[in-house]
Amino acid sequence: MCCLGPHVPSMMMGPSWQRMVAVGAALNLLSFGKVAALVGAVARVDEGQFLQTGASHTDSWLEHWLASLEFIIPDSQTTVMGFDVELKGGVCNGLSLDDIFTRKSGTKAMVDARGLAISCRLEWSFGSLAGGVVATVSNSSMRGSLMLVPDHGSPPMPSAILSDRADCGGVIKVSHLEFTGGVLSEMLEFFHNFIEKKLTQDLASIICTQVDKAVSEDATHVLRAQVELARTYLSKNITSPQPSTNLSDPKGDFVDFTSNPGLKLLARLTSEVLGNESSPHSLDAIASHYLGPSGDFSLDSAGIFPVSQVVRVPKVGMLNVTISSLEFGDLNTWSDLDIKAVDAHQLSMAFKIGEIVANASISLVVAPDDADPGVHGSTLQENFDVSVTLHGL
């Protein structure tokens, strides 16, 4: 499931590095039609928060892909007044969605797609009469859940994306029926009820089945490929050059941090003043004084935005990420700051922050690479408002 509409998304994500890797891997999936809607699901979404994804232009490759999906409606029969009534050859396509909302529930991301619309064509027969009908479904909704399954590597990374069929369902509303063939006026009401009941019962289940297949097979395949690239990078042994241990004479001019009076002053300043919550000159108090009670600080006025980064993703295309706005909040939640000498030549620094919030406006543009075909279509552009909250640093 995915969504198209005029809104921009809002994501609330947790602090762990592993979760951020999962989000980054999922963003790479955005250009794959069958898994484009997984962005909201793999992000950690706190209760009450939601995700809305909007297409930035009407010529959206993702929108065309959704419209091209076909859902097959099983044939069905019943008997009325001794005559066999049959519906067969049912095909639904032209799928579109307005919004998709997500929320966290345990280890799952609950997904609620709203504004579902689709057109279904069926053939009917009643005794010797036969014809066709076009059913318009609108203002409907689907719900489901998605979950990332971690692997056993170090650090853990997602190895699969699963959907829970028990959570999948929907409310299907048939808004219009248009018949062809010799339908008697007295039969219209019966056919209307019969077809509406058929679509209401079957269509949600059929969509759940296709989404489950797309998630468990296609999305998992792409996710594992991205994780493999990340593990290849992490496996590289990148080290800083080690300083020489054989120091030549004289050695008396090397700094001894343990006896340096300036460092001793700095250690007392950080532990007793800046890192002391009860001090009127603590970092907490200073930040609240200059940044306000919410500790907000915006970089928008610094003149450094927009900032863009282009990344080539194999078999996908060129990924252009542009940050147009960045601000921080809760910068007045410092609870500890300590700088001290470990030995004559080493310093240590420790700090604690209750919470930091970062809000950013991000534009993501994916352009398929014809020289490395894997995804075909026009350019996809999505705009996001992202909120990242880091707790207990």
PDB file of N, CA, C and O in Angstrom, residues 103-141:
ATOM      1  N   ARG A 103       1.415   4.262  12.721  1.00  0.00           N
ATOM      2  CA  ARG A 103       1.651   4.427  14.149  1.00  0.00           C
ATOM      3  C   ARG A 103       2.341   3.165  14.670  1.00  0.00           C
ATOM      4  O   ARG A 103       2.192   2.079  14.109  1.00  0.00           O
ATOM      5  N   LYS A 104       3.090   3.320  15.720  1.00  0.00           N
ATOM      6  CA  LYS A 104       3.829   2.210  16.312  1.00  0.00           C
ATOM      7  C   LYS A 104       2.940   1.446  17.276  1.00  0.00           C
ATOM      8  O   LYS A 104       2.227   2.022  18.090  1.00  0.00           O
ATOM      9  N   SER A 105       2.968   0.125  17.171  1.00  0.00           N
ATOM     10  CA  SER A 105       2.244  -0.743  18.089  1.00  0.00           C
ATOM     11  C   SER A 105       3.145  -1.924  18.419  1.00  0.00           C
ATOM     12  O   SER A 105       3.232  -2.886  17.658  1.00  0.00           O
ATOM     13  N   GLY A 106       3.851  -1.848  19.553  1.00  0.00           N
ATOM     14  CA  GLY A 106       4.815  -2.891  19.897  1.00  0.00           C
ATOM     15  C   GLY A 106       5.960  -2.877  18.899  1.00  0.00           C
ATOM     16  O   GLY A 106       6.604  -1.858  18.678  1.00  0.00           O
ATOM     17  N   THR A 107       6.190  -4.027  18.252  1.00  0.00           N
ATOM     18  CA  THR A 107       7.257  -4.123  17.255  1.00  0.00           C
ATOM     19  C   THR A 107       6.734  -3.908  15.845  1.00  0.00           C
ATOM     20  O   THR A 107       7.494  -4.031  14.881  1.00  0.00           O
ATOM     21  N   LYS A 108       5.457  -3.594  15.699  1.00  0.00           N
ATOM     22  CA  LYS A 108       4.851  -3.429  14.387  1.00  0.00           C
ATOM     23  C   LYS A 108       4.632  -1.953  14.060  1.00  0.00           C
ATOM     24  O   LYS A 108       4.500  -1.117  14.955  1.00  0.00           O
ATOM     25  N   ALA A 109       4.560  -1.669  12.782  1.00  0.00           N
ATOM     26  CA  ALA A 109       4.115  -0.366  12.304  1.00  0.00           C
ATOM     27  C   ALA A 109       2.739  -0.573  11.684  1.00  0.00           C
ATOM     28  O   ALA A 109       2.594  -1.275  10.686  1.00  0.00           O
ATOM     29  N   MET A 110       1.711  -0.019  12.322  1.00  0.00           N
ATOM     30  CA  MET A 110       0.355  -0.156  11.825  1.00  0.00           C
ATOM     31  C   MET A 110       0.127   0.866  10.713  1.00  0.00           C
ATOM     32  O   MET A 110       0.424   2.043  10.865  1.00  0.00           O
ATOM     33  N   VAL A 111      -0.388   0.400   9.586  1.00  0.00           N
ATOM     34  CA  VAL A 111      -0.556   1.229   8.402  1.00  0.00           C
ATOM     35  C   VAL A 111      -2.045   1.388   8.113  1.00  0.00           C
ATOM     36  O   VAL A 111      -2.788   0.403   8.089  1.00  0.00           O
ATOM     37  N   ASP A 112      -2.475   2.630   7.901  1.00  0.00           N
ATOM     38  CA  ASP A 112      -3.877   2.929   7.613  1.00  0.00           C
ATOM     39  C   ASP A 112      -3.926   3.764   6.341  1.00  0.00           C
ATOM     40  O   ASP A 112      -3.538   4.929   6.344  1.00  0.00           O
ATOM     41  N   ALA A 113      -4.361   3.156   5.223  1.00  0.00           N
ATOM     42  CA  ALA A 113      -4.456   3.851   3.940  1.00  0.00           C
ATOM     43  C   ALA A 113      -5.885   4.327   3.740  1.00  0.00           C
ATOM     44  O   ALA A 113      -6.831   3.548   3.840  1.00  0.00           O
ATOM     45  N   ARG A 114      -6.036   5.601   3.426  1.00  0.00           N
ATOM     46  CA  ARG A 114      -7.363   6.194   3.306  1.00  0.00           C
ATOM     47  C   ARG A 114      -7.550   6.817   1.928  1.00  0.00           C
ATOM     48  O   ARG A 114      -6.612   7.129   1.234  1.00  0.00           O
ATOM     49  N   GLY A 115      -8.818   7.000   1.586  1.00  0.00           N
ATOM     50  CA  GLY A 115      -9.140   7.571   0.282  1.00  0.00           C
ATOM     51  C   GLY A 115      -8.860   6.615  -0.858  1.00  0.00           C
ATOM     52  O   GLY A 115      -8.473   7.034  -1.949  1.00  0.00           O
ATOM     53  N   LEU A 116      -9.083   5.315  -0.641  1.00  0.00           N
ATOM     54  CA  LEU A 116      -8.836   4.313  -1.681  1.00  0.00           C
ATOM     55  C   LEU A 116      -9.928   4.396  -2.747  1.00  0.00           C
ATOM     56  O   LEU A 116     -11.115   4.478  -2.445  1.00  0.00           O
ATOM     57  N   ALA A 117      -9.518   4.378  -3.996  1.00  0.00           N
ATOM     58  CA  ALA A 117     -10.454   4.362  -5.121  1.00  0.00           C
ATOM     59  C   ALA A 117      -9.946   3.380  -6.161  1.00  0.00           C
ATOM     60  O   ALA A 117      -8.738   3.261  -6.390  1.00  0.00           O
ATOM     61  N   ILE A 118     -10.884   2.649  -6.802  1.00  0.00           N
ATOM     62  CA  ILE A 118     -10.509   1.668  -7.811  1.00  0.00           C
ATOM     63  C   ILE A 118     -11.739   1.373  -8.663  1.00  0.00           C
ATOM     64  O   ILE A 118     -12.877   1.564  -8.221  1.00  0.00           O
ATOM     65  N   SER A 119     -11.512   0.940  -9.895  1.00  0.00           N
ATOM     66  CA  SER A 119     -12.605   0.605 -10.808  1.00  0.00           C
ATOM     67  C   SER A 119     -12.570  -0.887 -11.114  1.00  0.00           C
ATOM     68  O   SER A 119     -11.495  -1.448 -11.388  1.00  0.00           O
ATOM     69  N   CYS A 120     -13.743  -1.536 -11.051  1.00  0.00           N
ATOM     70  CA  CYS A 120     -13.832  -2.981 -11.269  1.00  0.00           C
ATOM     71  C   CYS A 120     -14.811  -3.280 -12.413  1.00  0.00           C
ATOM     72  O   CYS A 120     -15.900  -2.688 -12.475  1.00  0.00           O
ATOM     73  N   ARG A 121     -14.411  -4.184 -13.298  1.00  0.00           N
ATOM     74  CA  ARG A 121     -15.267  -4.626 -14.405  1.00  0.00           C
ATOM     75  C   ARG A 121     -15.618  -6.096 -14.194  1.00  0.00           C
ATOM     76  O   ARG A 121     -14.729  -6.923 -13.951  1.00  0.00           O
ATOM     77  N   LEU A 122     -16.921  -6.422 -14.305  1.00  0.00           N
ATOM     78  CA  LEU A 122     -17.377  -7.796 -14.129  1.00  0.00           C
ATOM     79  C   LEU A 122     -18.393  -8.134 -15.213  1.00  0.00           C
ATOM     80  O   LEU A 122     -19.064  -7.249 -15.762  1.00  0.00           O
ATOM     81  N   GLU A 123     -18.509  -9.417 -15.526  1.00  0.00           N
ATOM     82  CA  GLU A 123     -19.538  -9.912 -16.432  1.00  0.00           C
ATOM     83  C   GLU A 123     -20.609 -10.625 -15.619  1.00  0.00           C
ATOM     84  O   GLU A 123     -20.296 -11.384 -14.699  1.00  0.00           O
ATOM     85  N   TRP A 124     -21.895 -10.375 -15.934  1.00  0.00           N
ATOM     86  CA  TRP A 124     -22.987 -10.993 -15.203  1.00  0.00           C
ATOM     87  C   TRP A 124     -23.862 -11.791 -16.163  1.00  0.00           C
ATOM     88  O   TRP A 124     -23.914 -11.521 -17.359  1.00  0.00           O
ATOM     89  N   SER A 125     -24.519 -12.772 -15.622  1.00  0.00           N
ATOM     90  CA  SER A 125     -25.516 -13.522 -16.402  1.00  0.00           C
ATOM     91  C   SER A 125     -26.655 -13.907 -15.477  1.00  0.00           C
ATOM     92  O   SER A 125     -26.448 -14.233 -14.304  1.00  0.00           O
ATOM     93  N   PHE A 126     -27.878 -13.843 -16.039  1.00  0.00           N
ATOM     94  CA  PHE A 126     -29.088 -14.196 -15.291  1.00  0.00           C
ATOM     95  C   PHE A 126     -30.012 -14.923 -16.256  1.00  0.00           C
ATOM     96  O   PHE A 126     -30.646 -14.311 -17.123  1.00  0.00           O
ATOM     97  N   GLY A 127     -30.047 -16.245 -16.120  1.00  0.00           N
ATOM     98  CA  GLY A 127     -30.808 -17.022 -17.083  1.00  0.00           C
ATOM     99  C   GLY A 127     -30.217 -16.839 -18.461  1.00  0.00           C
ATOM    100  O   GLY A 127     -29.042 -17.069 -18.705  1.00  0.00           O
ATOM    101  N   SER A 128     -31.060 -16.364 -19.399  1.00  0.00           N
ATOM    102  CA  SER A 128     -30.602 -16.137 -20.770  1.00  0.00           C
ATOM    103  C   SER A 128     -30.062 -14.733 -20.979  1.00  0.00           C
ATOM    104  O   SER A 128     -29.579 -14.406 -22.060  1.00  0.00           O
ATOM    105  N   LEU A 129     -30.142 -13.884 -19.951  1.00  0.00           N
ATOM    106  CA  LEU A 129     -29.652 -12.521 -20.056  1.00  0.00           C
ATOM    107  C   LEU A 129     -28.187 -12.454 -19.623  1.00  0.00           C
ATOM    108  O   LEU A 129     -27.758 -13.207 -18.758  1.00  0.00           O
ATOM    109  N   ALA A 130     -27.447 -11.549 -20.264  1.00  0.00           N
ATOM    110  CA  ALA A 130     -26.039 -11.397 -19.901  1.00  0.00           C
ATOM    111  C   ALA A 130     -25.594  -9.975 -20.241  1.00  0.00           C
ATOM    112  O   ALA A 130     -26.204  -9.296 -21.066  1.00  0.00           O
ATOM    113  N   GLY A 131     -24.558  -9.560 -19.606  1.00  0.00           N
ATOM    114  CA  GLY A 131     -24.045  -8.220 -19.849  1.00  0.00           C
ATOM    115  C   GLY A 131     -22.828  -7.954 -18.986  1.00  0.00           C
ATOM    116  O   GLY A 131     -22.187  -8.879 -18.466  1.00  0.00           O
ATOM    117  N   GLY A 132     -22.518  -6.697 -18.832  1.00  0.00           N
ATOM    118  CA  GLY A 132     -21.369  -6.313 -18.024  1.00  0.00           C
ATOM    119  C   GLY A 132     -21.742  -5.211 -17.052  1.00  0.00           C
ATOM    120  O   GLY A 132     -22.809  -4.606 -17.136  1.00  0.00           O
ATOM    121  N   VAL A 133     -20.844  -4.968 -16.126  1.00  0.00           N
ATOM    122  CA  VAL A 133     -21.059  -3.907 -15.150  1.00  0.00           C
ATOM    123  C   VAL A 133     -19.698  -3.328 -14.767  1.00  0.00           C
ATOM    124  O   VAL A 133     -18.715  -4.060 -14.653  1.00  0.00           O
ATOM    125  N   VAL A 134     -19.647  -2.012 -14.634  1.00  0.00           N
ATOM    126  CA  VAL A 134     -18.458  -1.321 -14.133  1.00  0.00           C
ATOM    127  C   VAL A 134     -18.804  -0.777 -12.755  1.00  0.00           C
ATOM    128  O   VAL A 134     -19.748   0.008 -12.604  1.00  0.00           O
ATOM    129  N   ALA A 135     -18.065  -1.224 -11.740  1.00  0.00           N
ATOM    130  CA  ALA A 135     -18.295  -0.802 -10.360  1.00  0.00           C
ATOM    131  C   ALA A 135     -17.196   0.180  -9.952  1.00  0.00           C
ATOM    132  O   ALA A 135     -16.013  -0.103 -10.120  1.00  0.00           O
ATOM    133  N   THR A 136     -17.608   1.314  -9.438  1.00  0.00           N
ATOM    134  CA  THR A 136     -16.659   2.324  -8.974  1.00  0.00           C
ATOM    135  C   THR A 136     -16.580   2.270  -7.452  1.00  0.00           C
ATOM    136  O   THR A 136     -17.605   2.408  -6.768  1.00  0.00           O
ATOM    137  N   VAL A 137     -15.388   2.033  -6.946  1.00  0.00           N
ATOM    138  CA  VAL A 137     -15.139   2.019  -5.505  1.00  0.00           C
ATOM    139  C   VAL A 137     -14.426   3.309  -5.135  1.00  0.00           C
ATOM    140  O   VAL A 137     -13.436   3.677  -5.771  1.00  0.00           O
ATOM    141  N   SER A 138     -14.916   4.018  -4.129  1.00  0.00           N
ATOM    142  CA  SER A 138     -14.288   5.268  -3.720  1.00  0.00           C
ATOM    143  C   SER A 138     -14.454   5.466  -2.224  1.00  0.00           C
ATOM    144  O   SER A 138     -15.239   4.769  -1.572  1.00  0.00           O
ATOM    145  N   ASN A 139     -13.697   6.424  -1.693  1.00  0.00           N
ATOM    146  CA  ASN A 139     -13.770   6.772  -0.269  1.00  0.00           C
ATOM    147  C   ASN A 139     -13.668   5.537   0.623  1.00  0.00           C
ATOM    148  O   ASN A 139     -14.341   5.423   1.648  1.00  0.00           O
ATOM    149  N   SER A 140     -12.826   4.603   0.223  1.00  0.00           N
ATOM    150  CA  SER A 140     -12.641   3.370   0.981  1.00  0.00           C
ATOM    151  C   SER A 140     -11.313   3.435   1.740  1.00  0.00           C
ATOM    152  O   SER A 140     -10.542   4.394   1.619  1.00  0.00           O
ATOM    153  N   SER A 141     -11.048   2.400   2.525  1.00  0.00           N
ATOM    154  CA  SER A 141      -9.823   2.399   3.329  1.00  0.00           C
ATOM    155  C   SER A 141      -9.303   0.980   3.491  1.00  0.00           C
ATOM    156  O   SER A 141     -10.057   0.011   3.377  1.00  0.00           O
TER     157      SER A 141
END
